[in-house]
Coordinates of C-alpha atoms in Angstrom, one line a residue:
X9 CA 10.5 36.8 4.4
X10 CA 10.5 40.1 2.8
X11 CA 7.1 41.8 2.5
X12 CA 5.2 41.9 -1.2
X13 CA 4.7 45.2 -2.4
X14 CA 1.4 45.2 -4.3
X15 CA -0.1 42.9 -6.6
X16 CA 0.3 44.8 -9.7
X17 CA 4.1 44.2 -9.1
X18 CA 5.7 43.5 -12.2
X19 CA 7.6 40.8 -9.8
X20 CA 5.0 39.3 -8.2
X21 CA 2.9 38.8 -11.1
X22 CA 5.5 37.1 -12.9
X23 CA 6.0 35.0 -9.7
X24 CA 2.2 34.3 -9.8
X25 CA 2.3 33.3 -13.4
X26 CA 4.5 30.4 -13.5
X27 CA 2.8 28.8 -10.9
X28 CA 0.1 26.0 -11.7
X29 CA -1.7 25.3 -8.8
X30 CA -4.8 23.2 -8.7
X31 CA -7.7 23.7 -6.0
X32 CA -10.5 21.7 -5.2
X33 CA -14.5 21.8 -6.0
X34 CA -16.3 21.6 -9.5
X35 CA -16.2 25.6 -9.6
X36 CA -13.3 28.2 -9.7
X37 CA -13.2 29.3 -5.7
X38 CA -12.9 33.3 -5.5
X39 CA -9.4 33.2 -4.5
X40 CA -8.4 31.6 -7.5
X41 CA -10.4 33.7 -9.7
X42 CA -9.3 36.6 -8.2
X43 CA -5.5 35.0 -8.3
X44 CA -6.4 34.5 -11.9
X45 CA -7.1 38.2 -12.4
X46 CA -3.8 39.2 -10.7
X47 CA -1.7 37.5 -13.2
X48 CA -1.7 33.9 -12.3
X49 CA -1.5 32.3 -16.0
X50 CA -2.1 28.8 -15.4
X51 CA -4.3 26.7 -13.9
X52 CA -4.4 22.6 -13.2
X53 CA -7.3 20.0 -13.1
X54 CA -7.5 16.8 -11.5
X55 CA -10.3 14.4 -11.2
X56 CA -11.5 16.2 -8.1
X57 CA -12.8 19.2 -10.5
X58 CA -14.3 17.2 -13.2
X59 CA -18.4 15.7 -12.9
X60 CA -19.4 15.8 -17.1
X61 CA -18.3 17.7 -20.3
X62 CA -20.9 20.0 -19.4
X63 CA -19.4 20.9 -15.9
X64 CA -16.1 21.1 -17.0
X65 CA -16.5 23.9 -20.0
X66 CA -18.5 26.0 -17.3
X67 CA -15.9 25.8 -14.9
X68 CA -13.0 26.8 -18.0
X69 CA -15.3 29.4 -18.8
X70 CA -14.9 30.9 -15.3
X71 CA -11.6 31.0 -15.1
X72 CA -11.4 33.0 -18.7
X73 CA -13.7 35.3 -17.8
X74 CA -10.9 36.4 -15.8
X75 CA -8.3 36.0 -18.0
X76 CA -8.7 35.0 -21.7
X77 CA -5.5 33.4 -22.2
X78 CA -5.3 31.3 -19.1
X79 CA -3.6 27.7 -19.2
X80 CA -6.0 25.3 -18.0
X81 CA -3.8 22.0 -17.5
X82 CA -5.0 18.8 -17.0
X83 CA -3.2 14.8 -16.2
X84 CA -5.5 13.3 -19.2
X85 CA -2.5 10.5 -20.1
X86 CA -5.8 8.0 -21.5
X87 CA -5.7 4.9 -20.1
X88 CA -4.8 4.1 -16.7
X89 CA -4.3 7.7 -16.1
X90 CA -7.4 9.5 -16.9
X91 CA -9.2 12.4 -15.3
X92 CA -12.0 13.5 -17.8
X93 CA -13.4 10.1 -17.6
X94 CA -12.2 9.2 -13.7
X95 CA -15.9 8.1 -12.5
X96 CA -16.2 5.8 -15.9
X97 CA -12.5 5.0 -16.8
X98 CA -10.7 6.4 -19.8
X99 CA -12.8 5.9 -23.4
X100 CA -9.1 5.8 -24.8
X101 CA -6.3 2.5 -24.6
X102 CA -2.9 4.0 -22.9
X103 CA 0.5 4.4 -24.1
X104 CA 1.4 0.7 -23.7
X105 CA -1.8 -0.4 -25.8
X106 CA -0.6 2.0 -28.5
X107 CA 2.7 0.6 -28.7
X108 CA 1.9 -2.7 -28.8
X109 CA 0.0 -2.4 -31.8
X110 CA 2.9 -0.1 -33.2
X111 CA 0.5 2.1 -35.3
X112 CA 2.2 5.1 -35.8
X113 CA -1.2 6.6 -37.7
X114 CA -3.8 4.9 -35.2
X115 CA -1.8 6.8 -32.1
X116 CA -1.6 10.1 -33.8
X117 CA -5.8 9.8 -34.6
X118 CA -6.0 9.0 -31.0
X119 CA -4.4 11.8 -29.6
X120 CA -6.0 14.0 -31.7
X121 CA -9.5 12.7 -31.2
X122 CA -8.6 12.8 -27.4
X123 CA -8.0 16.5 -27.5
X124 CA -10.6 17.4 -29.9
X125 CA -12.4 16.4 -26.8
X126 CA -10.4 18.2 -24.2
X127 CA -10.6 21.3 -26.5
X128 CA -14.3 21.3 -26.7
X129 CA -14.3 21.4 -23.0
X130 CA -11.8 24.3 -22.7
X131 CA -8.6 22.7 -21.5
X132 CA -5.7 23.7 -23.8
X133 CA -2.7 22.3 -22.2
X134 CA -2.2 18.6 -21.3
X135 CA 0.4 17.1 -19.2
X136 CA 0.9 14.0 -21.8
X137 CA 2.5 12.2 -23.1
X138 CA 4.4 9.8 -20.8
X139 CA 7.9 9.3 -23.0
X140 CA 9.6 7.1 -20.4
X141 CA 11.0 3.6 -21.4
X142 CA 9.7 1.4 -19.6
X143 CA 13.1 -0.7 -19.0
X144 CA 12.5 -1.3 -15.8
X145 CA 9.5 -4.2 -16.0
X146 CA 9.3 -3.5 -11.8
X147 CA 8.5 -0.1 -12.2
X148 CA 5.5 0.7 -9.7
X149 CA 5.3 4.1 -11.7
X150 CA 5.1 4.4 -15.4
X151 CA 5.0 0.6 -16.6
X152 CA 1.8 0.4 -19.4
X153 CA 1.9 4.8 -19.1
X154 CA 4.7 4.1 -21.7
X155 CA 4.5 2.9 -25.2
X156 CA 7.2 0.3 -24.4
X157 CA 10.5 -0.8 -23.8
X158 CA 12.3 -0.4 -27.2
X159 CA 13.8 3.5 -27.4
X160 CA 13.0 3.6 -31.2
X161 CA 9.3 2.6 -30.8
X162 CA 9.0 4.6 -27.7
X163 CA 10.1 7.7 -29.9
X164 CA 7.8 7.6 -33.0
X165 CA 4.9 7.0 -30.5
X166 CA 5.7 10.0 -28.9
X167 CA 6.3 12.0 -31.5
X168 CA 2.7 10.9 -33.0
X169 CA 1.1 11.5 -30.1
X170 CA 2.5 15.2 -29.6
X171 CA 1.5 16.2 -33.5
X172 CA -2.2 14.9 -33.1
X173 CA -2.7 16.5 -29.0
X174 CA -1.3 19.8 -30.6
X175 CA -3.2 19.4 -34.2
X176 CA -6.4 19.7 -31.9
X177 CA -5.4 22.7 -30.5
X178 CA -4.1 21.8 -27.3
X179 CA -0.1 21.7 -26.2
X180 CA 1.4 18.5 -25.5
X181 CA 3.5 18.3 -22.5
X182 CA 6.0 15.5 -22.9
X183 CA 7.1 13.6 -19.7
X184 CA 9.4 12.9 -17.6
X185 CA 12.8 14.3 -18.3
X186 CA 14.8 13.1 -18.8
X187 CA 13.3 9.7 -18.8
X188 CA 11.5 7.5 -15.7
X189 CA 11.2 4.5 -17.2
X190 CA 14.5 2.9 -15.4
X191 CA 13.2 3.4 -11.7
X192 CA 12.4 1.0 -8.9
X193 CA 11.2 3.8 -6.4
X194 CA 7.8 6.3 -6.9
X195 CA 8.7 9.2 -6.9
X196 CA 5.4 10.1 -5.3
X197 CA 7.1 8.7 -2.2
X198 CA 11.1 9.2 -2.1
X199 CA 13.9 10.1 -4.6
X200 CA 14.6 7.3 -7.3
X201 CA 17.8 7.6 -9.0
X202 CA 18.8 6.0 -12.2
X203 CA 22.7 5.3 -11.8
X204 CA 23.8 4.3 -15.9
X205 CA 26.2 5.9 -17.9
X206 CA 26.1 9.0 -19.8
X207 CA 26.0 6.9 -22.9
X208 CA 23.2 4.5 -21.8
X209 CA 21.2 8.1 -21.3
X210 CA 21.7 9.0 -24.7
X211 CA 20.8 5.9 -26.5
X212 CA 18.0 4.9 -24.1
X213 CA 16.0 7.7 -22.1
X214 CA 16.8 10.7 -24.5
X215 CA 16.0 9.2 -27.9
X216 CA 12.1 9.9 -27.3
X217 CA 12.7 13.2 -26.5
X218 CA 15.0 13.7 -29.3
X219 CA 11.6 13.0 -31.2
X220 CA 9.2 15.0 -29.2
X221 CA 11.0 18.1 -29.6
X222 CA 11.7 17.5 -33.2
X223 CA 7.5 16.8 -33.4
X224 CA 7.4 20.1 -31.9
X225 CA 6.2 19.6 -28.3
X226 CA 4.9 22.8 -26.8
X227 CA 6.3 21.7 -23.7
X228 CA 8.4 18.9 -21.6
X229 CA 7.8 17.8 -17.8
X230 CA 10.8 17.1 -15.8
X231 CA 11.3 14.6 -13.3
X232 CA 12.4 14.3 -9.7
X233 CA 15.1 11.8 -10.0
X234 CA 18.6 11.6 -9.4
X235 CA 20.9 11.1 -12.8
X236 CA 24.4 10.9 -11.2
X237 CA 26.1 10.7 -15.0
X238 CA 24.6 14.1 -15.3
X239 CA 24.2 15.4 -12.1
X240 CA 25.4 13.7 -8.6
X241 CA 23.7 16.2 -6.5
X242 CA 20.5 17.0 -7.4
X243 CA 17.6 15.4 -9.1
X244 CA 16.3 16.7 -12.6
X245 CA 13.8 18.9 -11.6
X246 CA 16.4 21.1 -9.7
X247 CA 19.3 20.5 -11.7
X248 CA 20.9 23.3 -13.8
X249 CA 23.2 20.6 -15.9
X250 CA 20.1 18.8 -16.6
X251 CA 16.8 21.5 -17.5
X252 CA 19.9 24.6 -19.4
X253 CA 22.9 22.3 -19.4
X254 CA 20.7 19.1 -21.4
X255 CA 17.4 20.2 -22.6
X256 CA 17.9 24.0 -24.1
X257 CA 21.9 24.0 -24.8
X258 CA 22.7 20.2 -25.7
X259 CA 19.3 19.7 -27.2
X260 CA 17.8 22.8 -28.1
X261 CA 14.5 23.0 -26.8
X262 CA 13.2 26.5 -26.4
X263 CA 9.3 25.3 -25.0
X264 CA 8.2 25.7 -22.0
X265 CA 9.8 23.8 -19.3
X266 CA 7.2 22.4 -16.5
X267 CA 7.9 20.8 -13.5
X268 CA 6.5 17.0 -12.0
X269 CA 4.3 17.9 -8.9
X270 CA 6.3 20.0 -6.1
X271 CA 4.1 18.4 -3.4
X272 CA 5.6 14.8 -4.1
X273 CA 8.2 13.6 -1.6
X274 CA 11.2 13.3 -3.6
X275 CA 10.9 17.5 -3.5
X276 CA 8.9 18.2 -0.7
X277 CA 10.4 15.3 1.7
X278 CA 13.7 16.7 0.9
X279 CA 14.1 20.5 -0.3
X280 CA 10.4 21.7 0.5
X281 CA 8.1 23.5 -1.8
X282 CA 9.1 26.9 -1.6
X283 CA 13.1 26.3 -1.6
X284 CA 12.2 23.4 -4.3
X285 CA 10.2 25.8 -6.8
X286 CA 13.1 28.7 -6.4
X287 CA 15.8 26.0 -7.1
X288 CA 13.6 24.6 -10.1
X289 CA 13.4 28.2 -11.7
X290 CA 17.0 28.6 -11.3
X291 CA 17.5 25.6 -12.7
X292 CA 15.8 26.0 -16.1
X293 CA 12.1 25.7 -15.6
X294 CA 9.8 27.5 -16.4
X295 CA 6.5 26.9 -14.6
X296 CA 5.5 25.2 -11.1
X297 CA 3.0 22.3 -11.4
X298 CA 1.6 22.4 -7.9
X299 CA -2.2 21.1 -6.7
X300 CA -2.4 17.3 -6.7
X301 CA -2.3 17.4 -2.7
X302 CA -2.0 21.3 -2.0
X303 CA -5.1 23.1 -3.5
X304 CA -5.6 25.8 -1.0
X305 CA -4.7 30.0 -1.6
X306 CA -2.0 29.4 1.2
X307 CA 0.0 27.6 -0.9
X308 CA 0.2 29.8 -4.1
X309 CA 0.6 32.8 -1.9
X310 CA 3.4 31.1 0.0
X311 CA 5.5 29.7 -3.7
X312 CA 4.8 33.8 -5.2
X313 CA 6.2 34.7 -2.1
X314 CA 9.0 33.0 -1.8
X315 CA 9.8 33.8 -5.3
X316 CA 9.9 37.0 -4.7
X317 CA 12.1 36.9 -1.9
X318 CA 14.4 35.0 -3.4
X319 CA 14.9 37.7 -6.5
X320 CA 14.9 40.5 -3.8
X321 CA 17.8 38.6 -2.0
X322 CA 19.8 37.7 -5.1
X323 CA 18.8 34.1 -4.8
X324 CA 17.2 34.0 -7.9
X325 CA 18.3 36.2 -11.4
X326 CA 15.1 38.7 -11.9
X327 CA 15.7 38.3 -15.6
X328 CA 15.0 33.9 -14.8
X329 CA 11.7 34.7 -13.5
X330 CA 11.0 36.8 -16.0
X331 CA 12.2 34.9 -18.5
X332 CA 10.0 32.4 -17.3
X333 CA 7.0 33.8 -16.9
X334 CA 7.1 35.2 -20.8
X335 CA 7.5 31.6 -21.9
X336 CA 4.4 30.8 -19.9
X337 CA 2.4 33.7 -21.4
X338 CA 4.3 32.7 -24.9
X339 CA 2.4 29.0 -24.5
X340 CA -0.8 30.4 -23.6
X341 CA -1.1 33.1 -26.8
X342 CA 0.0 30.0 -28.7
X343 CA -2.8 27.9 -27.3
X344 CA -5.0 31.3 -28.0
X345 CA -4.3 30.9 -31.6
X346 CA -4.8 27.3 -32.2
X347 CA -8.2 27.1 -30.6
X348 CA -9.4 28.8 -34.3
X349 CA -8.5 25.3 -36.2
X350 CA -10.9 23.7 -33.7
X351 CA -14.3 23.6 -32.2
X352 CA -15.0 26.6 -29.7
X353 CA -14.3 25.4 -26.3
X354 CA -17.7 24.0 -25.2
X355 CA -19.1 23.0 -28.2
X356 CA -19.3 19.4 -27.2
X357 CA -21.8 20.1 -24.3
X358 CA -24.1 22.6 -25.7
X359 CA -24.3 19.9 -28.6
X360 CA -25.1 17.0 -25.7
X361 CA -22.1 14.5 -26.3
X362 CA -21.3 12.5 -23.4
X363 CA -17.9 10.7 -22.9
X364 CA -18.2 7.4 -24.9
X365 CA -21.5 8.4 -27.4
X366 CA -19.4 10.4 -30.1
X367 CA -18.7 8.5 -33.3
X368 CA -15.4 10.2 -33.0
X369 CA -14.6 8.5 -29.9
X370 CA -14.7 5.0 -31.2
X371 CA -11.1 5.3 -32.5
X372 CA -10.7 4.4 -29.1
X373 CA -12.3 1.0 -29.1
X374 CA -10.6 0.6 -32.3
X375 CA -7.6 0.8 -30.7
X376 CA -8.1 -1.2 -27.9
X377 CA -9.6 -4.0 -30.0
X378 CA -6.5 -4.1 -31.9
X379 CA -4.2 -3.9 -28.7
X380 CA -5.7 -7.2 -27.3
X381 CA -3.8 -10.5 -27.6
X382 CA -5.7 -14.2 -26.9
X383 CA -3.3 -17.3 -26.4
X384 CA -4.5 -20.6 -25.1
X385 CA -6.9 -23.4 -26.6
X386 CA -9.2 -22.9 -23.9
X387 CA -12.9 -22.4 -25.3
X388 CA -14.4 -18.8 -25.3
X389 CA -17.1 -18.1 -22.4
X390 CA -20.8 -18.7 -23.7
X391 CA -22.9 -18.8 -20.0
X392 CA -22.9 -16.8 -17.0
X393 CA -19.1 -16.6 -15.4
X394 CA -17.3 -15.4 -12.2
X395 CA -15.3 -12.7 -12.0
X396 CA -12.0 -12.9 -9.5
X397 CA -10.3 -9.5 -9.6
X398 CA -7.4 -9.7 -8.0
X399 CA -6.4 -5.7 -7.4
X400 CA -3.6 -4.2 -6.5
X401 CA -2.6 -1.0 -4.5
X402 CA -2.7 1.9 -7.6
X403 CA -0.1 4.2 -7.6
X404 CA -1.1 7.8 -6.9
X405 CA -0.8 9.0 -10.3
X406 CA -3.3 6.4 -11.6
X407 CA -5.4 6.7 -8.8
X408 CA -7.8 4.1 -6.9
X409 CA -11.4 5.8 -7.6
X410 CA -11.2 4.8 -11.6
X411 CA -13.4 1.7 -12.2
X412 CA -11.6 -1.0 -14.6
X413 CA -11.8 -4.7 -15.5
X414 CA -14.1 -6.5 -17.4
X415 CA -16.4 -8.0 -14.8
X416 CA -19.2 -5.3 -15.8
X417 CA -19.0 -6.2 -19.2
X418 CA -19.2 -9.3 -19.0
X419 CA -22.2 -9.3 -16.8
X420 CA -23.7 -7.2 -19.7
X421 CA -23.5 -9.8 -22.0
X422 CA -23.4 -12.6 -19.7
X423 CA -26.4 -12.2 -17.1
X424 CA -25.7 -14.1 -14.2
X425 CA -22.5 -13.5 -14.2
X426 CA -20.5 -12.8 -10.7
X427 CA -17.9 -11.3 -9.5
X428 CA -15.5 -10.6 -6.2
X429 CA -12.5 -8.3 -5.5
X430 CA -9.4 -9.6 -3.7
X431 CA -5.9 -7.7 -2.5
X432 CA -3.0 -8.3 -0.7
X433 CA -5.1 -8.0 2.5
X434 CA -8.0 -10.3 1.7
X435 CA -6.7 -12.8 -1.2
X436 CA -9.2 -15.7 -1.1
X437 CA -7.9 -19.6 -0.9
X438 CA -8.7 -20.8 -4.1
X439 CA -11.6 -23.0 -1.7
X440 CA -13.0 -20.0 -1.0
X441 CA -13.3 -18.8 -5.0
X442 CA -14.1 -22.1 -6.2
X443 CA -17.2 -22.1 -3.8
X444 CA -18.8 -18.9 -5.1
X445 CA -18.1 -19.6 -8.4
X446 CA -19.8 -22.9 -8.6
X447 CA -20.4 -24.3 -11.4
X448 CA -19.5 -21.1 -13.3
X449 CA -16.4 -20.5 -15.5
X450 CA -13.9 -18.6 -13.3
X451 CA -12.0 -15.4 -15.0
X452 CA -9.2 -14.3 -13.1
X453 CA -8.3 -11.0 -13.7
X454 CA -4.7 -9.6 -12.7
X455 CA -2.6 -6.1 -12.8
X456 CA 1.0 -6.8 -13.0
X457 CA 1.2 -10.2 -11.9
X458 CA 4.8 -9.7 -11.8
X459 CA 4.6 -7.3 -9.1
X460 CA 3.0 -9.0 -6.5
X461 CA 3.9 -12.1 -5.1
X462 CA 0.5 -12.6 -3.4
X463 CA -1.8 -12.1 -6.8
X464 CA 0.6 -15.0 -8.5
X465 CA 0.5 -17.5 -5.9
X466 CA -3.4 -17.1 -5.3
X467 CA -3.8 -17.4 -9.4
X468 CA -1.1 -20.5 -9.4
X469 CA -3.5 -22.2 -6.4
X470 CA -6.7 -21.1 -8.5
X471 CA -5.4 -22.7 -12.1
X472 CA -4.4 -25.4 -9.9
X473 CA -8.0 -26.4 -9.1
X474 CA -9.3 -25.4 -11.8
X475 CA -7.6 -25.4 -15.2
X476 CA -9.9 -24.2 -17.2
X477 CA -10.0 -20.4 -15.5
X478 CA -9.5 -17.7 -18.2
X479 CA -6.4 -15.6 -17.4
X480 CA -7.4 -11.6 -18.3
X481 CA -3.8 -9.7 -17.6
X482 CA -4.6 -5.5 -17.4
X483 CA -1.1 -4.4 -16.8
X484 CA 2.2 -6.0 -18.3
X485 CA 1.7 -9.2 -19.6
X486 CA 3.6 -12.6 -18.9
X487 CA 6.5 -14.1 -20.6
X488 CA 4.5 -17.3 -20.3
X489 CA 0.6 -17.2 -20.5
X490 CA -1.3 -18.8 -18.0
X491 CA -4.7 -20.1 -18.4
X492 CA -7.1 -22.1 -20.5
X493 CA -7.1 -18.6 -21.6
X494 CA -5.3 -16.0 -21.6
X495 CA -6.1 -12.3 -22.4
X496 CA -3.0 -9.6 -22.3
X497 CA -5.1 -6.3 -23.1
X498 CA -2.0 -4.3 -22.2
X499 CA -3.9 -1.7 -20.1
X500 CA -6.6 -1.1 -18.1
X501 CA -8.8 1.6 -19.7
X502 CA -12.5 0.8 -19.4
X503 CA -12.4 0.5 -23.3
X504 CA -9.8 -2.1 -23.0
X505 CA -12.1 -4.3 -20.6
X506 CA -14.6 -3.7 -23.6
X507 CA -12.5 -5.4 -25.3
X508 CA -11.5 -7.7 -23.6
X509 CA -15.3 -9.1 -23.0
X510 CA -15.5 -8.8 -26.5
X511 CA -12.4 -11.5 -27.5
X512 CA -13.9 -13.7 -24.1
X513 CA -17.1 -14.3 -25.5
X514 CA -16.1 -14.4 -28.8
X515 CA -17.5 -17.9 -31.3

């Protein structure tokens, strides 16, 4: 590899800049501070970094005492997907919750209220919204992280949410080109491809962006998965037809251009990180999202490197990774300027709001509220019940530490009220439930029942023996209620178990 000159390198500090590493700890480490101060522009959180409101505007403030205009990214999709709340779960109803209620004003207010709060703790960049349609009901990835299956709905939810994130000062980063929503495979784990025509593209996956870039999205995540109508070799992320070709030539987008996660295995299992980012700035983007599983200085040092190498060997165009880099620092002065028409980054924890306590936040239990759907005859729960959560394995990018159901709430209401978790692994005979339930009304409370064989046959067994168990469904809900009850909250925030409690015990 050929050796850096020094850091004030015009080269190696635009390879620095379009990297967006993440690191771990609830402070800025020195190398990353000192990275900072050397020209890397942008900077990614994950629920790993993130203990209060308080916390997190200290640790913003760290990094821009190094550099005023730094990016500070952040996965804050609401819902399922939540890192400012990851202890708690999400104050805010998901995509799918939104689009089920199909309120076009009642998504843009929560957006916006969702990064006034994000502003106020200095992160100015959010990789959100999720504009996948979710075609695919089998999806282990995106499913109720879209608005829906419908194209049309899918786009003016998007659009909605980009123009209230941005009105609050903070860029939307619309997700994941070209469109994710027709896999079967995480790309967490391996390459998905979506084999459909060129015209199923352009009526299905591309109309939401079509909207989000004529909402104005500051920028657009790509995604690592193979399009064979558009490209038969490589997958999006990598893919010079897909990021200049598609995005700026065919549809005309001149934002900045971030990548999906380099670590994930559909790059890093098959091109590696550092040949992956090169290829990827070839291709069109503009910025390297890296730090959900690499969070040390070896790796940003490694990706600037091999950046560098690659200009100095003709792999890479000098004027791509500039190019690049100036779009970065192009977002960041933008992000500069539209902090004015907010609070000051902050604000909300020298005040002493708390996730939850705001009367701004209660847009979201608004939402969710609205998003819930009750069918059955079944009679609502008015004495102590028992709880069978039935969980399944989260994917990576919702994470398994996030709280969610509705057991706690109902206990709130309900004293007495108890409850047991069961998987794959440990799925109770209905004998076994019915026992510590007693003479208690059983809820039953599923994720995706469609997805896993083993959660509908121990709720079929359960229903069998007792009829009158309340169905609560947090993911996708059923063609065909089951239940005395049944509740389809069409997520699993913590304010959608709220609300969920709330239609259970309602007279």
């Amino acid at each position: 590899m050929t050796t850096l000159v020094t850091t004030t390198d015009t080269l190696t500090r635009d390879a620095l800049a379009v990297l967006q590493p993440g690191f771990t700890g609830t402070t800025a480490p020195d190398w990353l501070l000192r990275r900072v101060g050397e020209g890397l522009a942008s900077v990614g959180l994950f629920g790993r970094n993130i203990e209060s409101p308080g916390q997190l505007a200290a640790l913003t403030a760290q990094l821009r005492a190094e550099r005023e205009n730094v990016l500070v990214a952040i996965d804050e999709e609401g819902g399922d997907v939540t890192r400012l709340e990851v202890r708690h779960g999400s104050s805010f109803p998901g995509n799918f919750a939104l689009g089920s209620v199909d309120d076009v004003t009642l998504t843009r207010a929560v957006a916006q209220e969702l990064g006034r709060r994000l502003a106020e703790c200095g992160v100015n960049l959010n990789w959100a919204p999720s504009a996948d349609v979710n075609s695919n009901p089998a999806n282990p990835v995106i499913g109720v992280r879209s608005f829906g299956a419908d194209p049309q709905l899918v786009a003016r939810h998007t659009a909605a949410y980009v123009e209230g994130l941005q009105a609050s000062g903070v860029a939307a980063c619309t997700k994941h080109f070209p469109g994710h929503g027709d896999t079967a495979v995480d790309s967490h784990h391996a390459l998905p491809a979506i084999d459909v025509s060129l015209d199923t593209l352009h009526a299905r996956e591309l109309v939401p962006f079509r909207a989000a870039i004529a909402a104005g999205s500051k920028s657009v995540m790509s995604a690592h998965i193979l399009l064979p109508a558009l490209d038969p070799n490589r997958p999006a992320t990598l893919s010079p037809q897909i990021l200049t070709g598609l995005l700026r030539e065919e549809l005309g987008y001149d934002g900045l251009i971030v990548t999906d996660g380099m670590e994930m295995q559909a790059i890093s299992a098959t091109y590696g990180i550092e040949r992956g980012s090169v290829l990827a700035i070839a291709a069109g983007a503009d910025a390297i999202c890296v730090g959900g599983g690499l969070v040390d200085e070896g790796t940003v040092l490694r990706l600037r490197d091999a950046l560098v190498s690659a200009v100095r060997d003709g792999v890479l165009s000098e004027e791509r990774l500039a190019d690049a880099a100036a779009r970065v620092r192009a977002l960041a002065s933008w992000t500069r300027g539209a902090r004015g028409t907010v609070s000051e980054p902050g604000a909300a924890a020298r005040e002493g709001a708390a996730p939850g306590t705001g009367v701004g936040n209660d847009i979201g239990l608004v939402a969710a509220r609205r998003a819930v759907r009750v069918t059955g005859t079944g009679a609502p729960l008015t004495g102590p019940a028992y709880v069978a959560a039935f969980t399944p394995v989260a994917n990576i990018a919702v994470g398994d530490e996030t709280p969610w159901g509705v057991a706690a709430e109902l206990a709130r209401v309900l004293p007495g009220t108890g409850t047991d978790t069961y998987s794959a692994e440990s799925a109770a005979p209905a004998a076994d439930t019915l026992r510590a339930a007693g003479e208690r009304r059983i809820v039953a409370v599923v994720r995706d029942l469609h997805r896993h064989v083993w959660m509908a046959e121990a709720l079929d067994a359960l229903l069998a023996a007792r009829p009158d168990t309340v169905v609560v469904e947090m993911g996708l809900p059923q063609a065909e209620p089951r239940g005395a009850l049944y509740i389809a909250t069409h997520g699993a925030a913590r304010v959608c178990g709220v609300a969920a409690a709330e239609a259970l015990t309602a007279t």
